[in-house]
Short mmCIF file of C-alpha atoms in Angstrom, two decimals:
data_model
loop_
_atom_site.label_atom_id
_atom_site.label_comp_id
_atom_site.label_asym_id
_atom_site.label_seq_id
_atom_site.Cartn_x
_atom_site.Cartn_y
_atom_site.Cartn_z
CA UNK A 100 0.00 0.00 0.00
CA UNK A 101 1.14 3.31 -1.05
CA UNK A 102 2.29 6.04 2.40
CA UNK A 103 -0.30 8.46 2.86
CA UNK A 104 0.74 11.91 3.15
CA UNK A 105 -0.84 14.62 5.02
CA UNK A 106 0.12 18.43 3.15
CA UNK A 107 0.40 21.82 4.39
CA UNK A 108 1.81 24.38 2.36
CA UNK A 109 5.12 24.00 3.01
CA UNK A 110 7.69 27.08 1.83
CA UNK A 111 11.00 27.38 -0.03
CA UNK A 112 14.37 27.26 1.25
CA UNK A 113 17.94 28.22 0.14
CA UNK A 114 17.12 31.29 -1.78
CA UNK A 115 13.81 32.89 -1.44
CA UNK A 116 10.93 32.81 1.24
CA UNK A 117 7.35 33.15 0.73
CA UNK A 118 3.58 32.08 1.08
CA UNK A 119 3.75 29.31 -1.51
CA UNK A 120 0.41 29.78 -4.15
CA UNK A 121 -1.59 26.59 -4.45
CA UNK A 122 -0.13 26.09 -8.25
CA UNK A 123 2.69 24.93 -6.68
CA UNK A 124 1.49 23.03 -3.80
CA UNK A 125 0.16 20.88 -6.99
CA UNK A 126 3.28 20.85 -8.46
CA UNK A 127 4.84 19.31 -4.91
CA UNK A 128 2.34 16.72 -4.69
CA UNK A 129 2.65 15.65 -8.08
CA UNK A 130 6.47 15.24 -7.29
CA UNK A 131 5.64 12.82 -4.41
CA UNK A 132 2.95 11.36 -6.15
CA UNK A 133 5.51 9.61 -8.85
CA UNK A 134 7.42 8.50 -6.12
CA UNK A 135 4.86 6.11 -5.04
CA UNK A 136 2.89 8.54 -2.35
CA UNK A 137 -0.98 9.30 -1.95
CA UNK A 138 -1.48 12.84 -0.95
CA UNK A 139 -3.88 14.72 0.56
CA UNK A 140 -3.31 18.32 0.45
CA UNK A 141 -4.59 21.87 2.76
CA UNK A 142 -3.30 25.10 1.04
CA UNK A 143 -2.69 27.53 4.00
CA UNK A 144 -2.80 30.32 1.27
CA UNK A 145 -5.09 30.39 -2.18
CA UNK A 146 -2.86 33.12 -4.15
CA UNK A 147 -3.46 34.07 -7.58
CA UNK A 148 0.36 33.16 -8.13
CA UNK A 149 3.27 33.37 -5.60
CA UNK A 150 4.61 36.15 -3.86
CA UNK A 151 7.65 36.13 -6.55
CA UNK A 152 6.14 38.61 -8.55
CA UNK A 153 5.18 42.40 -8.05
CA UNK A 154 1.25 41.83 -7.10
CA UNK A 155 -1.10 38.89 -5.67
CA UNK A 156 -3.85 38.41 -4.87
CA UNK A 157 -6.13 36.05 -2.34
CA UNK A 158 -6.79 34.36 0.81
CA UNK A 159 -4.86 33.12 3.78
CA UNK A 160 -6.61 30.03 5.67
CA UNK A 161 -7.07 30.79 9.58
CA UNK A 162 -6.64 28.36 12.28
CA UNK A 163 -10.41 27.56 12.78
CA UNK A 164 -10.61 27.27 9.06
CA UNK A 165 -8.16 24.61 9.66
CA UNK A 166 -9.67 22.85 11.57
CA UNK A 167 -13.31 22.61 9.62
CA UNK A 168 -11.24 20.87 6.89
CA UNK A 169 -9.44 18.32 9.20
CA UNK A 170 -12.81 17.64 11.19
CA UNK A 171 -14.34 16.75 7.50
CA UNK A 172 -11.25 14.48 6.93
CA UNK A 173 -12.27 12.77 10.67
CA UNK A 174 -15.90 12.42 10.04
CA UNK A 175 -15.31 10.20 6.23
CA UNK A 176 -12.78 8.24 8.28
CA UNK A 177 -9.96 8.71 6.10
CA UNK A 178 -7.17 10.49 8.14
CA UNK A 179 -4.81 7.62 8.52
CA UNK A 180 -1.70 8.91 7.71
CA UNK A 181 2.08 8.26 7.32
CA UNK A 182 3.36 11.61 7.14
CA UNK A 183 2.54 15.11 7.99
CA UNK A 184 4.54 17.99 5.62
CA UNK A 185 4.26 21.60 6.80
CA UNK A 186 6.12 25.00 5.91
CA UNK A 187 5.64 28.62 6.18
CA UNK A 188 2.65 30.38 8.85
CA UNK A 189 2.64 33.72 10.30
CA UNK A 190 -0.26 33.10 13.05
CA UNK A 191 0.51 31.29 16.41
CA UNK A 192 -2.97 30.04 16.30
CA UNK A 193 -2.54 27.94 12.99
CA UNK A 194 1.01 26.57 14.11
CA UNK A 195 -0.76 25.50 17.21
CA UNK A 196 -3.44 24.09 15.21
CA UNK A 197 -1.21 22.26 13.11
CA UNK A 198 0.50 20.51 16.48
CA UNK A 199 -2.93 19.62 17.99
CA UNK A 200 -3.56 17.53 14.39
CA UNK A 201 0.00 16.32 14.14
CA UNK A 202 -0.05 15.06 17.82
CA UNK A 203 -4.04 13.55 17.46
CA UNK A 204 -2.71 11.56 14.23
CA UNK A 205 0.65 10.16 16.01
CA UNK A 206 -1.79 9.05 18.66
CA UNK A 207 -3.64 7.03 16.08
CA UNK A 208 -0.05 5.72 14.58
CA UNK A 209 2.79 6.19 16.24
CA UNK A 210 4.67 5.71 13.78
CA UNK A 211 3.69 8.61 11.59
CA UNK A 212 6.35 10.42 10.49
CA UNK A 213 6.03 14.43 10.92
CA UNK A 214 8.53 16.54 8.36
CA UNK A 215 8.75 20.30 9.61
CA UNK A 216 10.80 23.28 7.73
CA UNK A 217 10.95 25.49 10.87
CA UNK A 218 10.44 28.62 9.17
CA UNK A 219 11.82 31.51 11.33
CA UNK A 220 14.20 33.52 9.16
CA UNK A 221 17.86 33.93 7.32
CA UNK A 222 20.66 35.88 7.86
CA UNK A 223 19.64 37.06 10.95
CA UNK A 224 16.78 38.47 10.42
CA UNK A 225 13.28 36.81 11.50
CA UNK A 226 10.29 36.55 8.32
CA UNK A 227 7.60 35.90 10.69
CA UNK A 228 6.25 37.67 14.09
CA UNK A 229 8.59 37.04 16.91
CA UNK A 230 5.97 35.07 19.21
CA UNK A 231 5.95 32.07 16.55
CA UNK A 232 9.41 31.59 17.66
CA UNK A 233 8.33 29.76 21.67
CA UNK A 234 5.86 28.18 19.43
CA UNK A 235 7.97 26.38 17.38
CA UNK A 236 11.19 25.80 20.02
CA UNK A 237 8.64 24.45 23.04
CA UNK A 238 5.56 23.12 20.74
CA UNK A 239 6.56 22.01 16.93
CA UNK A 240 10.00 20.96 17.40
CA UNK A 241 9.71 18.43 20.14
CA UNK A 242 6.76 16.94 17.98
CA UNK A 243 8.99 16.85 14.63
CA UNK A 244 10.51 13.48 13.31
CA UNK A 245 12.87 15.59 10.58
CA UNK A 246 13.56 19.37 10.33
CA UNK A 247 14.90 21.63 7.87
CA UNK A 248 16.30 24.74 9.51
CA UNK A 249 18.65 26.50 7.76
CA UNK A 250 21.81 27.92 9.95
CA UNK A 251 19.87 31.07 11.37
CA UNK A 252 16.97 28.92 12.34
CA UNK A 253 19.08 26.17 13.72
CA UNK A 254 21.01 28.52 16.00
CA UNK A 255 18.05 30.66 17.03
CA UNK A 256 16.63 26.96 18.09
CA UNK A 257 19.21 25.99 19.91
CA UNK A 258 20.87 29.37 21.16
CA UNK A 259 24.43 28.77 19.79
CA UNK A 260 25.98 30.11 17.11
CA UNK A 261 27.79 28.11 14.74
CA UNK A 262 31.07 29.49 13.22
CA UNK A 263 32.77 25.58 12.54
CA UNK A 264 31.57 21.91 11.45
CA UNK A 265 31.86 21.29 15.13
CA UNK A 266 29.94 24.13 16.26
CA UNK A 267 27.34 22.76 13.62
CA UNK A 268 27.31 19.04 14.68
CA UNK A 269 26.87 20.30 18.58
CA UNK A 270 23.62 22.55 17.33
CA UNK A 271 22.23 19.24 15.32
CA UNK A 272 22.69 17.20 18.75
CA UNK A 273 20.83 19.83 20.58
CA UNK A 274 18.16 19.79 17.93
CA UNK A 275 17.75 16.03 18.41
CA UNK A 276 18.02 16.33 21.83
CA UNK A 277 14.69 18.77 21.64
CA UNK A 278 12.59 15.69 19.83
CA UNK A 279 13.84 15.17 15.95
CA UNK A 280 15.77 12.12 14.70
CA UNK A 281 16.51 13.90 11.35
CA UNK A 282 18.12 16.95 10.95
CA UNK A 283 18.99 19.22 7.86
CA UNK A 284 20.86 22.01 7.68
CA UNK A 285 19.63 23.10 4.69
CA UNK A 286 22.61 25.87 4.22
CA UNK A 287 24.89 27.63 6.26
CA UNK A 288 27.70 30.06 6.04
CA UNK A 289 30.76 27.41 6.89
CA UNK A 290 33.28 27.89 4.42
CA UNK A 291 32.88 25.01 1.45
CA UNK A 292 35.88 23.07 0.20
CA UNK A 293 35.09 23.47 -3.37
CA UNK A 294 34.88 26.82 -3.37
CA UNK A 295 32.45 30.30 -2.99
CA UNK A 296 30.78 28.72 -5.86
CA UNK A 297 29.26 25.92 -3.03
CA UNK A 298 26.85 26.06 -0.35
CA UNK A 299 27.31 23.58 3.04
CA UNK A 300 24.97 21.60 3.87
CA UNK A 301 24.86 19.12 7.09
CA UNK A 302 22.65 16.69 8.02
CA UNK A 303 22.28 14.29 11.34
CA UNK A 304 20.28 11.04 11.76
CA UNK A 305 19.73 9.39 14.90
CA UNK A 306 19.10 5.54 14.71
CA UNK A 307 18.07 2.69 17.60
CA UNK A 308 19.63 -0.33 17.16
CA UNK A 309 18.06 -3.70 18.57
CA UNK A 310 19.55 -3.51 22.09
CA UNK A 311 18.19 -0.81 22.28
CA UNK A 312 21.41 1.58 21.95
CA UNK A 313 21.90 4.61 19.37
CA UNK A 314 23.89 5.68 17.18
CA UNK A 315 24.00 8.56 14.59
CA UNK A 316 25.31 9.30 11.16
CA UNK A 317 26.40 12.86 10.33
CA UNK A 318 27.10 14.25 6.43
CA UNK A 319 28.00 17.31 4.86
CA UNK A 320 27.20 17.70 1.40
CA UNK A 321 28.25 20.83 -0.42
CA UNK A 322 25.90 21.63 -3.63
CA UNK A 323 26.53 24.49 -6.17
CA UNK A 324 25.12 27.97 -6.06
CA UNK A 325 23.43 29.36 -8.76
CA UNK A 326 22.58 33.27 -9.11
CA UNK A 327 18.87 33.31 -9.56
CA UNK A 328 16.01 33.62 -7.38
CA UNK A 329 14.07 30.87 -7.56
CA UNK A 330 10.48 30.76 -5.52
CA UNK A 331 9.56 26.84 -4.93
CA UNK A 332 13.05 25.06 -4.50
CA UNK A 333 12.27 24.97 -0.78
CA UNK A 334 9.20 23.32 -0.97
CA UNK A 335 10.34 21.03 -2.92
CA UNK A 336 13.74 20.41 -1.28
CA UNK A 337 11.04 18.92 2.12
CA UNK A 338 8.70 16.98 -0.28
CA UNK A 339 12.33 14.95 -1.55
CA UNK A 340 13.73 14.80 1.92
CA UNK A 341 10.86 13.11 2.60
CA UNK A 342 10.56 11.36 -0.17
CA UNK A 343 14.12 9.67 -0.08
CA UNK A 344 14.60 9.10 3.64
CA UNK A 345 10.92 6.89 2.93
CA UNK A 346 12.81 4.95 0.84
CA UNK A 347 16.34 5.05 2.43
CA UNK A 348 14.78 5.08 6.44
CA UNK A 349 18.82 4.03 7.75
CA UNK A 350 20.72 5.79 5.06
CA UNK A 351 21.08 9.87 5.58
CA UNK A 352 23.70 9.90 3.13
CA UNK A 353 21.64 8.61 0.40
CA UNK A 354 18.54 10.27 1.11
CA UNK A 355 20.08 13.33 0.78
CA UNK A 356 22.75 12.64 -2.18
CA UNK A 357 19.39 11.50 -3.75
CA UNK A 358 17.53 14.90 -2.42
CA UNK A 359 20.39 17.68 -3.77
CA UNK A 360 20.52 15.92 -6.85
CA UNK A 361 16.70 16.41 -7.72
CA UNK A 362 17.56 19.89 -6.92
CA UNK A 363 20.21 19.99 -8.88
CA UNK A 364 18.52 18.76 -11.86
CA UNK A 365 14.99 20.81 -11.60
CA UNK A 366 17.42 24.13 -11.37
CA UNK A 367 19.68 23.32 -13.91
CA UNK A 368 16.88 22.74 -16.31
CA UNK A 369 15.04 26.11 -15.24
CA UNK A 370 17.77 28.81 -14.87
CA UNK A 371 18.96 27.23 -18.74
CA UNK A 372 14.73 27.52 -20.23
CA UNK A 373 14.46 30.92 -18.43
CA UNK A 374 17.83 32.07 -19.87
CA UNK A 375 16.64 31.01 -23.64
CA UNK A 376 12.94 32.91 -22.91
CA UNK A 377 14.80 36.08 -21.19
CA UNK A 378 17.60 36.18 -24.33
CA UNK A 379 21.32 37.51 -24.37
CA UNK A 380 22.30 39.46 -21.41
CA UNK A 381 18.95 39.61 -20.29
CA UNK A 382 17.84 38.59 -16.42
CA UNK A 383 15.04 36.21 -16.30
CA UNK A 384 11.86 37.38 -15.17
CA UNK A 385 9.89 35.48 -12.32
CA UNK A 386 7.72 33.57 -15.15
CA UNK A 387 10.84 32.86 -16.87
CA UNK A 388 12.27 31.36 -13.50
CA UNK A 389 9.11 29.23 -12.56
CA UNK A 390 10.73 25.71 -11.89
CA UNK A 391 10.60 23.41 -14.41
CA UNK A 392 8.83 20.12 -12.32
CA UNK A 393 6.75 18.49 -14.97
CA UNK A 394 9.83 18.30 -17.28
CA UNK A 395 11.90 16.70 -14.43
CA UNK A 396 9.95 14.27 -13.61
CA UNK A 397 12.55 11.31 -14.76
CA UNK A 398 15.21 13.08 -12.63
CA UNK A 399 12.61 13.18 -9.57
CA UNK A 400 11.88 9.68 -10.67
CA UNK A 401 15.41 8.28 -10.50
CA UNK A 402 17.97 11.33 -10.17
CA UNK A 403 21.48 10.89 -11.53
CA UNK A 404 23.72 11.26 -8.60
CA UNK A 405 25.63 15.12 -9.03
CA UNK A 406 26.17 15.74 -5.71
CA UNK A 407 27.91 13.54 -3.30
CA UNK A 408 27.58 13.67 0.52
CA UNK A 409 30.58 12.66 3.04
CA UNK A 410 29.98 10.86 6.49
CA UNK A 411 31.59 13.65 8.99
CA UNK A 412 32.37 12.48 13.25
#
């Protein structure tokens, strides 16, 4: 039987932050969808497009609206779920809401798996109202199976700043400490091997072994920037994470080899079609830079490996 999958809007990471529009929440689930997952989708916003370009228009869903949806789900008897996905929110009250569901479904099977991108803020400076951030240190993340923080969210979690790999491994042991097994540093200021052309990324899994003892594996992968703005990648960057550590539950270094590499592929193929639509010496345009997911659906499928990951102590 195929994992069920229980959708907020989530948000994008790495390069741009926004309320996601519900074209591309439709574009996520179709990327799960041909990786073998049944999906059932809220959109926290219904925008005329995303907040990419100069004017939108539409409706944010409130936490009691919420709620009326997930009490329909109850009453047909059809909210048995695998895993919970959920992204951006300004309002305390639909955060809250969102735990109250999360925590009702793991008491129905604990062994749902619930994939937060802790969305706080970058480069020091918070996106949302300051009184989502208790919310999410003392509520969400102690409810969370996997996170995505980037390196501002990760150290406002934790409260310690991370200036080396070791500073970085401490704050992902703190984060597990607060509840999640899987963490993600989605990207982080350390200095990259390869050069300014690269981004860092870490990651930390926790695993029990049969007696009952743990042990973790740690990875940095380090993926290529690209100078665009791109609205979406985030989104979809959670939607693979999940995705791959489904199929690769023990294997951190996979999932996310598997995870960068979708990324990889769905950017390369947009920032080269928005460069041929915008012309010579032209920037693209935000319809120009619209990611390209229906035409990568092989590489979401079965993506060619571009971007290793190393196991790190």
């Amino acid at each position: 039987m195929s994992p069920n999958i229980f959708l907020y809007q989530p948000r994008n990471v790495h390069y741009w932050r926004h309320f996601v529009s519900a074209l591309i929440l439709f574009f996520l689930c179709l990327c799960v969808q041909v990786l073998g997952f049944e999906v059932d989708s809220i959109n926290s916003v219904q925008f005329s497009n995303h907040t990419g370009y100069s004017h939108w228009k539409g409706q944010v869903l409130t936490a009691d609206e919420l709620h009326v949806l997930y009490e329909g789900i109850k009453l047909n008897n059809v909210h048995q779920y695998d895993y919970v996905l959920t992204g951006y929110t300004r309002d305390t009250s639909f955060l809250e809401m969102v735990v109250d569901i999360v925590q009702e479904l793991k008491r129905a099977n604990p062994n749902l798996v619930y994939v937060c991108d802790p969305v706080l803020g970058d480069h020091g400076s918070m996106y949302v109202p300051q009184n989502l951030y208790p919310v999410y240190k003392n509520k969400v993340v102690p409810v969370a199976d996997i996170i995505t923080p980037n390196q501002f969210e990760a150290e406002l979690l934790t409260g310690k700043n991370i200036s080396s790999q070791k500073d970085a491994v401490e704050v992902m042991d703190l984060l597990h400490a607060m509840g999640p097994d899987t963490v993600v540093i989605t990207s982080s200021d350390l200095p990259p091997r390869l050069g300014d052309r690269f981004l860092v990324s870490l990651g930390s899994q926790r695993h029990v072994r049969p007696d009952g003892s743990r042990t973790t594996q740690r990875v940095r992968i380090e993926v290529p920037k690209v100078d665009a703005v791109f609205v979406g990648t985030g989104d979809l960057f959670a939607a693979m994470l999940l995705a791959w550590t489904h199929h690769y539950p023990n294997d951190l270094k996979t999932a996310c080899e598997k995870t960068f590499s979708v990324m990889h592929h769905v950017i390369q193929r947009t920032i080269s079609y928005a460069h041929e639509l915008a012309g010579p010496g032209r920037r693209p345009s935000p319809p120009q830079l619209e990611l390209r997911m229906v035409q990568s659906k092989a590489d979401i499928e079965d993506p060619a490996i571009v971007t290793e990951a190393t196991i790190i102590s």
